[in-house]
Amino acid sequence: MIWSTIILCGLITFLIRFIPLSGMLSRELSPLLKNSFKYIPLAVLTPIIVNDLSIIQNNNFYLLDNYKLYAAIIATVVAIISSNILATIILGMTSFLVMSNLNIFL
Amino acid sequence: MTKWKVFKEGVFEELPLQVGVFPFGIIYGIMAIETGLTPLQAFLMSSIIFGGASQIVFLQLFSSGSSMAVLVTSVGAINSRHFLYSLSMLEFLKKLSLKWRIILGYLLTDEAYAVSIRKFMNEPNKLFLHFHLLGTGITLFLSWQLSTLTGILLGGDLPEFLDLQFIIPLTFIAIIIPMIKSVSTLFVVLSSAVTALICKNLDINFWIILSAVVGIIFGILTSKMDSKR
């Protein structure tokens, strides 16, 4: 099951990258379709971030002592100011490791 | 300029980006082993799918017991942006043989595209442009395989206090923030985030697809509010 899932994912990814290059799309894409394409990465990655921050656990909201959430806010600010991937990761990770290992809320 | 000079140019322009790619590959390798994939599955996924963010999401969904349909749809959705990359490269590559287009299609990732499209647009009439994309693509490919392997070999041997998985959402934050450049993109982020929270709270299994669809709909609906330039 896992092998077939990996291969299917690989096949789909390859087709996404190859089909436009193959020249088999004769017609120009509709503007609506083209417009929605640019939203896809944001629309897919945002829910994953939200999920990774463990805001909801056992059907409860988990906000005030959530180190991941605070570190994510710091990372977001760094990303807005610097637009630098490495700086965002390093400062976000450092603040998370410091907060969680020192247990600053306990 | 000869073919190999253009190729080498691609390689050298791609190298600085590996500062971000290599750690990401290591984390993917570590996570894959922790998720329960065999080393062979973890390693070959990096050449079969060859897409960092989508491979990480694959692991996250796999470990939470998602169905094959959800996994394949999510990976496809994340990589769907490459469709646009490919479309924008067609005019530079359409004269190439099918064999070349298959190879370059396979190698077309965010990092290779970003570097090579700049070259293509700056010097559209240059000979052997495709060797530039071959250079950026192969560099990224080798770096991704090598970093995956490093992560697999490190495996679960990292100390407990280093919760490295948190690098994943941080990387995604770093990727999406620069993409929020208009009212509609902001609406995409907010609406998909709220939908994800609601779905998680209600234990809806296909939260990722549902949130993405809601986000895209909000984006299209609010796109008229974007300032036209």
Short mmCIF file of C-alpha atoms in Angstrom, two decimals, chain B residues 42-207:
data_model
loop_
_atom_site.label_atom_id
_atom_site.label_comp_id
_atom_site.label_asym_id
_atom_site.label_seq_id
_atom_site.Cartn_x
_atom_site.Cartn_y
_atom_site.Cartn_z
CA ALA B 42 12.37 6.96 2.68
CA PHE B 43 15.28 7.21 0.25
CA LEU B 44 13.46 6.32 -2.95
CA MET B 45 10.57 8.68 -2.19
CA SER B 46 13.05 11.53 -2.67
CA SER B 47 13.63 10.53 -6.27
CA ILE B 48 10.15 9.17 -7.07
CA ILE B 49 8.27 12.26 -5.83
CA PHE B 50 11.23 14.70 -5.64
CA GLY B 51 9.32 17.52 -3.93
CA GLY B 52 10.31 18.59 -0.42
CA ALA B 53 7.17 20.13 1.03
CA SER B 54 4.94 17.46 -0.49
CA GLN B 55 7.10 14.64 0.90
CA ILE B 56 6.89 16.12 4.40
CA VAL B 57 3.11 16.43 4.13
CA PHE B 58 3.01 12.85 2.87
CA LEU B 59 4.68 11.75 6.12
CA GLN B 60 2.41 13.85 8.31
CA LEU B 61 -0.75 12.53 6.68
CA PHE B 62 0.61 8.98 6.59
CA SER B 63 1.38 9.01 10.32
CA SER B 64 -2.11 10.28 11.12
CA GLY B 65 -3.61 7.37 9.19
CA SER B 66 -5.01 9.28 6.21
CA SER B 67 -6.36 7.32 3.25
CA MET B 68 -4.45 6.87 0.00
CA ALA B 69 -6.89 9.20 -1.77
CA VAL B 70 -6.26 12.03 0.70
CA LEU B 71 -2.49 11.48 0.48
CA VAL B 72 -2.34 11.51 -3.31
CA THR B 73 -4.69 14.51 -3.62
CA SER B 74 -2.71 16.50 -1.06
CA VAL B 75 0.65 15.77 -2.69
CA GLY B 76 -0.82 16.70 -6.08
CA ALA B 77 -2.31 19.91 -4.68
CA ILE B 78 0.97 21.01 -3.11
CA ASN B 79 2.91 20.34 -6.30
CA SER B 80 0.27 21.85 -8.56
CA ARG B 81 2.18 25.14 -8.62
CA HIS B 82 4.80 23.41 -10.78
CA PHE B 83 2.17 23.28 -13.51
CA LEU B 84 2.47 27.05 -13.80
CA TYR B 85 6.26 26.91 -13.77
CA SER B 86 6.20 24.38 -16.55
CA LEU B 87 3.72 26.48 -18.54
CA SER B 88 5.94 29.56 -18.28
CA MET B 89 9.00 27.61 -19.45
CA LEU B 90 7.30 26.13 -22.49
CA GLU B 91 8.15 29.01 -24.81
CA PHE B 92 11.87 28.55 -24.09
CA LEU B 93 11.90 24.77 -24.31
CA LYS B 94 9.29 23.88 -26.92
CA LYS B 95 11.81 23.09 -29.64
CA LEU B 96 13.53 20.41 -27.59
CA SER B 97 13.09 16.69 -28.20
CA LEU B 98 10.59 14.74 -26.11
CA LYS B 99 13.44 13.06 -24.23
CA TRP B 100 14.79 16.44 -23.12
CA ARG B 101 11.37 17.68 -22.08
CA ILE B 102 10.79 14.55 -19.99
CA ILE B 103 14.11 15.00 -18.20
CA LEU B 104 13.61 18.74 -17.61
CA GLY B 105 9.99 18.20 -16.53
CA TYR B 106 11.17 15.71 -13.93
CA LEU B 107 13.81 18.16 -12.65
CA LEU B 108 11.46 21.17 -12.50
CA THR B 109 11.25 22.14 -8.82
CA ASP B 110 10.86 25.47 -7.00
CA GLU B 111 14.57 26.09 -6.53
CA ALA B 112 15.66 25.09 -10.03
CA TYR B 113 12.83 27.07 -11.61
CA ALA B 114 13.56 30.20 -9.58
CA VAL B 115 17.18 30.33 -10.70
CA SER B 116 16.74 29.25 -14.33
CA ILE B 117 13.68 31.32 -15.26
CA ARG B 118 15.67 34.43 -14.36
CA LYS B 119 18.37 33.36 -16.80
CA PHE B 120 15.80 32.49 -19.49
CA MET B 121 14.09 35.87 -19.23
CA ASN B 122 17.32 37.86 -19.16
CA GLU B 123 18.88 36.09 -22.13
CA PRO B 124 15.98 34.57 -24.10
CA ASN B 125 17.92 34.17 -27.32
CA LYS B 126 20.92 32.46 -25.90
CA LEU B 127 21.91 29.03 -27.22
CA PHE B 128 21.74 25.93 -25.02
CA LEU B 129 19.47 27.54 -22.40
CA HIS B 130 18.17 24.09 -21.48
CA PHE B 131 21.63 23.16 -20.21
CA HIS B 132 21.18 25.86 -17.56
CA LEU B 133 18.03 24.19 -16.24
CA LEU B 134 19.78 20.83 -16.44
CA GLY B 135 22.55 22.28 -14.24
CA THR B 136 20.24 23.78 -11.62
CA GLY B 137 18.01 20.70 -11.67
CA ILE B 138 20.77 18.12 -11.28
CA THR B 139 22.45 20.15 -8.52
CA LEU B 140 19.21 20.27 -6.56
CA PHE B 141 18.51 16.60 -7.26
CA LEU B 142 21.91 15.45 -5.93
CA SER B 143 21.68 17.73 -2.90
CA TRP B 144 18.18 16.44 -2.08
CA GLN B 145 19.23 12.78 -2.35
CA LEU B 146 22.38 13.33 -0.29
CA SER B 147 20.58 15.26 2.46
CA THR B 148 17.79 12.65 2.58
CA LEU B 149 20.41 9.94 3.01
CA THR B 150 22.10 11.93 5.78
CA GLY B 151 18.78 12.25 7.60
CA ILE B 152 18.05 8.53 7.23
CA LEU B 153 21.47 7.62 8.63
CA LEU B 154 21.00 10.00 11.57
CA GLY B 155 17.60 8.36 12.13
CA GLY B 156 16.12 8.68 15.58
CA ASP B 157 19.48 9.27 17.24
CA LEU B 158 18.79 12.90 18.08
CA PRO B 159 18.45 13.99 21.70
CA GLU B 160 14.92 14.43 23.05
CA PHE B 161 15.17 18.16 23.77
CA LEU B 162 15.80 18.94 20.10
CA ASP B 163 12.24 18.84 18.81
CA LEU B 164 13.33 19.27 15.19
CA GLN B 165 9.93 18.55 13.67
CA PHE B 166 8.96 22.09 14.53
CA ILE B 167 11.26 23.20 11.70
CA ILE B 168 8.56 22.07 9.27
CA PRO B 169 5.86 24.64 10.14
CA LEU B 170 8.60 27.27 10.48
CA THR B 171 9.81 26.53 6.95
CA PHE B 172 6.26 26.72 5.65
CA ILE B 173 5.78 30.06 7.44
CA ALA B 174 8.97 31.34 5.78
CA ILE B 175 7.65 30.15 2.40
CA ILE B 176 4.12 31.54 2.61
CA ILE B 177 4.66 34.95 4.25
CA PRO B 178 6.36 36.47 1.15
CA MET B 179 3.46 35.11 -0.95
CA ILE B 180 0.90 37.22 0.95
CA LYS B 181 1.07 40.28 -1.25
CA SER B 182 -2.56 41.23 -1.73
CA VAL B 183 -5.97 41.32 -0.04
CA SER B 184 -7.06 38.09 -1.70
CA THR B 185 -3.96 36.14 -0.64
CA LEU B 186 -4.52 37.31 2.93
CA PHE B 187 -8.09 36.03 2.72
CA VAL B 188 -6.83 32.67 1.46
CA VAL B 189 -4.58 32.31 4.50
CA LEU B 190 -7.17 33.43 7.06
CA SER B 191 -10.06 31.43 5.67
CA SER B 192 -8.09 28.22 5.24
CA ALA B 193 -6.62 28.59 8.75
CA VAL B 194 -10.04 29.07 10.35
CA THR B 195 -11.50 26.16 8.36
CA ALA B 196 -8.61 23.94 9.46
CA LEU B 197 -9.25 24.82 13.12
CA ILE B 198 -12.97 24.12 12.80
CA CYS B 199 -12.31 20.82 11.00
CA LYS B 200 -9.78 19.69 13.59
CA ASN B 201 -12.20 20.55 16.36
CA LEU B 202 -14.95 18.52 14.69
CA ASP B 203 -12.55 15.66 13.84
CA ILE B 204 -13.14 15.96 10.11
CA ASN B 205 -10.71 13.61 8.35
CA PHE B 206 -10.24 15.41 5.07
CA TRP B 207 -9.52 18.74 6.81
#
